[in-house]
Amino acid sequence: MNYLSTVRAELRKLTSTRMPVGFVIVLVVIGAATAIAVAFGTDMDGSKTFISTAEHQQSLMAFAANALVIAGLFGAIAVAREYGHGTVVLTFLTTPRRPRAVLAQLAAAFVAGSMLGLVGAGVSAGSVAVGLTATDYGFMVSTADLLQVIAASTLAGGAGAVLGAGIGAFVRNTGGAVTGTILLLIILPPLAVQMVSETASWVPNTLADVVSGVDSAVGIGAAITAILLWALVPAAIGLVSVTRRDVV
Amino acid sequence: MEQRSNQKTRPVARSYPISVERVTKSYGDVPAVADLSFVVEPGRVTGFLGPNGAGKSTTMKILLGLASATSGRVTIGGAAYAELPDPAGTVGASVEADAFHPGRSGRNHLRILADATDTPLERVDEVLELVDLNHAASRRAGAYSLGMKQRLGLAAALLCDPPVLVLDEPGNGLDPQGIRTLRNLLRSRAAAGNTVFVSSHLLGEVEQLADDVVVVNQGRLVTQGSLADLRQSASLVRAASADVLRVALEEAGGIVESKQPDTLVVRGLTLDKIGERAFRAGIALHELSRHADSLEDRFFAWTGEAAVGEPQRNTKEYQ
């Protein structure tokens, strides 16, 4: 028995139910909405300015912020349901050293979240490209920028899933884990910005946009580090709580 | 299932006794298990008995490292579960009857376990066949009956062919054929030197399955030992002057129960002692023999709980 075996088992857990399919369907729906907006949407003045430059198109494609939230919910539901269904017992019977088991869960969540982020970015870029065919504008984003958008979404997806998994391990209840993830990624950041405006550069949305190359509030290295910290702090809390509490 | 479960189980290379040493587990001020000690020997099937809430499941969870003891120690072959070099390969456990994702197939549930334990995936189909679940292996576990879930739990416990089995209420929901198959399977594993520790509240099932029993009530040990010895720890005495004899036997320290006007069931005294006391009292005995209670009778006596319609019985002798 080794760590990679535990990770492999955790990955099989994540892929042996219909949940990933459900999330991919959500990504496809978002992509379809994006394509329709690109094809038929206009600015307030009736123009198509929002797709008229490479920067605008890159902004439309930037999926990292969405990936953070979607993969966050995926990680939260996946881990919290483990406790709800009792399948986590299997994890701790095969890997009774709990930190090791939780790290395997987090690693599997990172991989699965990254895949969601990657698929989300691909669907998003594809949707913009498809939508543009119905307009007078061509696809202007360079390959390098497109790769940055995809890489950013992949990283954000992985980080989001780890964040959600940490919350799921701490809360151990699906409803509570989903609520916690939404609070942390969607509701609390704007409130924090309202209270302390300097935090605006460090909230998940801004950081995701910086990594995607569509914002420059902070340096890209700092943004990557900050996104990982957003994920690792809840993950560490989850790990410590699992180590200290009874499993069932 | 019948055919496979009757196959001879290979002898174990090493034996793993389970030792529970002065274990206490409290939830706040409420003790679930209190100063509990017992040993489960290899090569025997040990039944773990007690009423609901007696602390059986809590003890099993502590044994498997899923819950921590407030004090005390539980070892398997001399080591705590988490310290075993190959925990899942040493102990096969089923502690939650419905610990399955309802949307995951039975086969995938076992494949996850196989992945985690580096067990070849072919073994998954072997154990599914062993528990007669191969026909439903691709179906979602959420659609399984309780009996099928029990079989899947048993398959998970057997996946690594471990020398120790720890099963919490494995007979729940099984049909008579399933119970018989389970019994044959567990007995054959014990016969091969494996340690088999099974909690149950199905007394008839335990009576036919177990060699030894450990009885707990309110978190405390009530009694433990060979089921045959425990059931035969009473003597049946038939005498004309049963009332007079009763007084004499109680003075000698016996615990006496009247079955009929001329018949007593005596505990705590040997046959020799009972005969001597009767002789000294000048009472002619019409019968003096060992008396084997049913496990149900013994259980209610041990736990101090009366069966419906019966008075509470004395349990002092076992405290």
PDB file of C-alpha atoms in Angstrom, chain A residues 16 73 118 145 155 166 203 208 221 232 240:
ATOM      1  CA  SER A  16     -17.302   6.275 -10.455  1.00  0.00           C
ATOM      2  CA  LEU A  73     -18.494  23.113  -5.169  1.00  0.00           C
ATOM      3  CA  LEU A 118      -9.357  22.539 -18.164  1.00  0.00           C
ATOM      4  CA  ASP A 145      -2.835  34.163 -24.412  1.00  0.00           C
ATOM      5  CA  LEU A 155      -4.890  25.865 -11.850  1.00  0.00           C
ATOM      6  CA  GLY A 166     -11.070  21.192   2.867  1.00  0.00           C
ATOM      7  CA  VAL A 203     -10.027  38.337  -3.601  1.00  0.00           C
ATOM      8  CA  ALA A 208      -8.146  34.445 -11.133  1.00  0.00           C
ATOM      9  CA  GLY A 221       3.486  35.069  -9.222  1.00  0.00           C
ATOM     10  CA  LEU A 232      -4.550  25.553   1.314  1.00  0.00           C
ATOM     11  CA  VAL A 240      -6.480  19.086  11.279  1.00  0.00           C
TER      12      VAL A 240
END
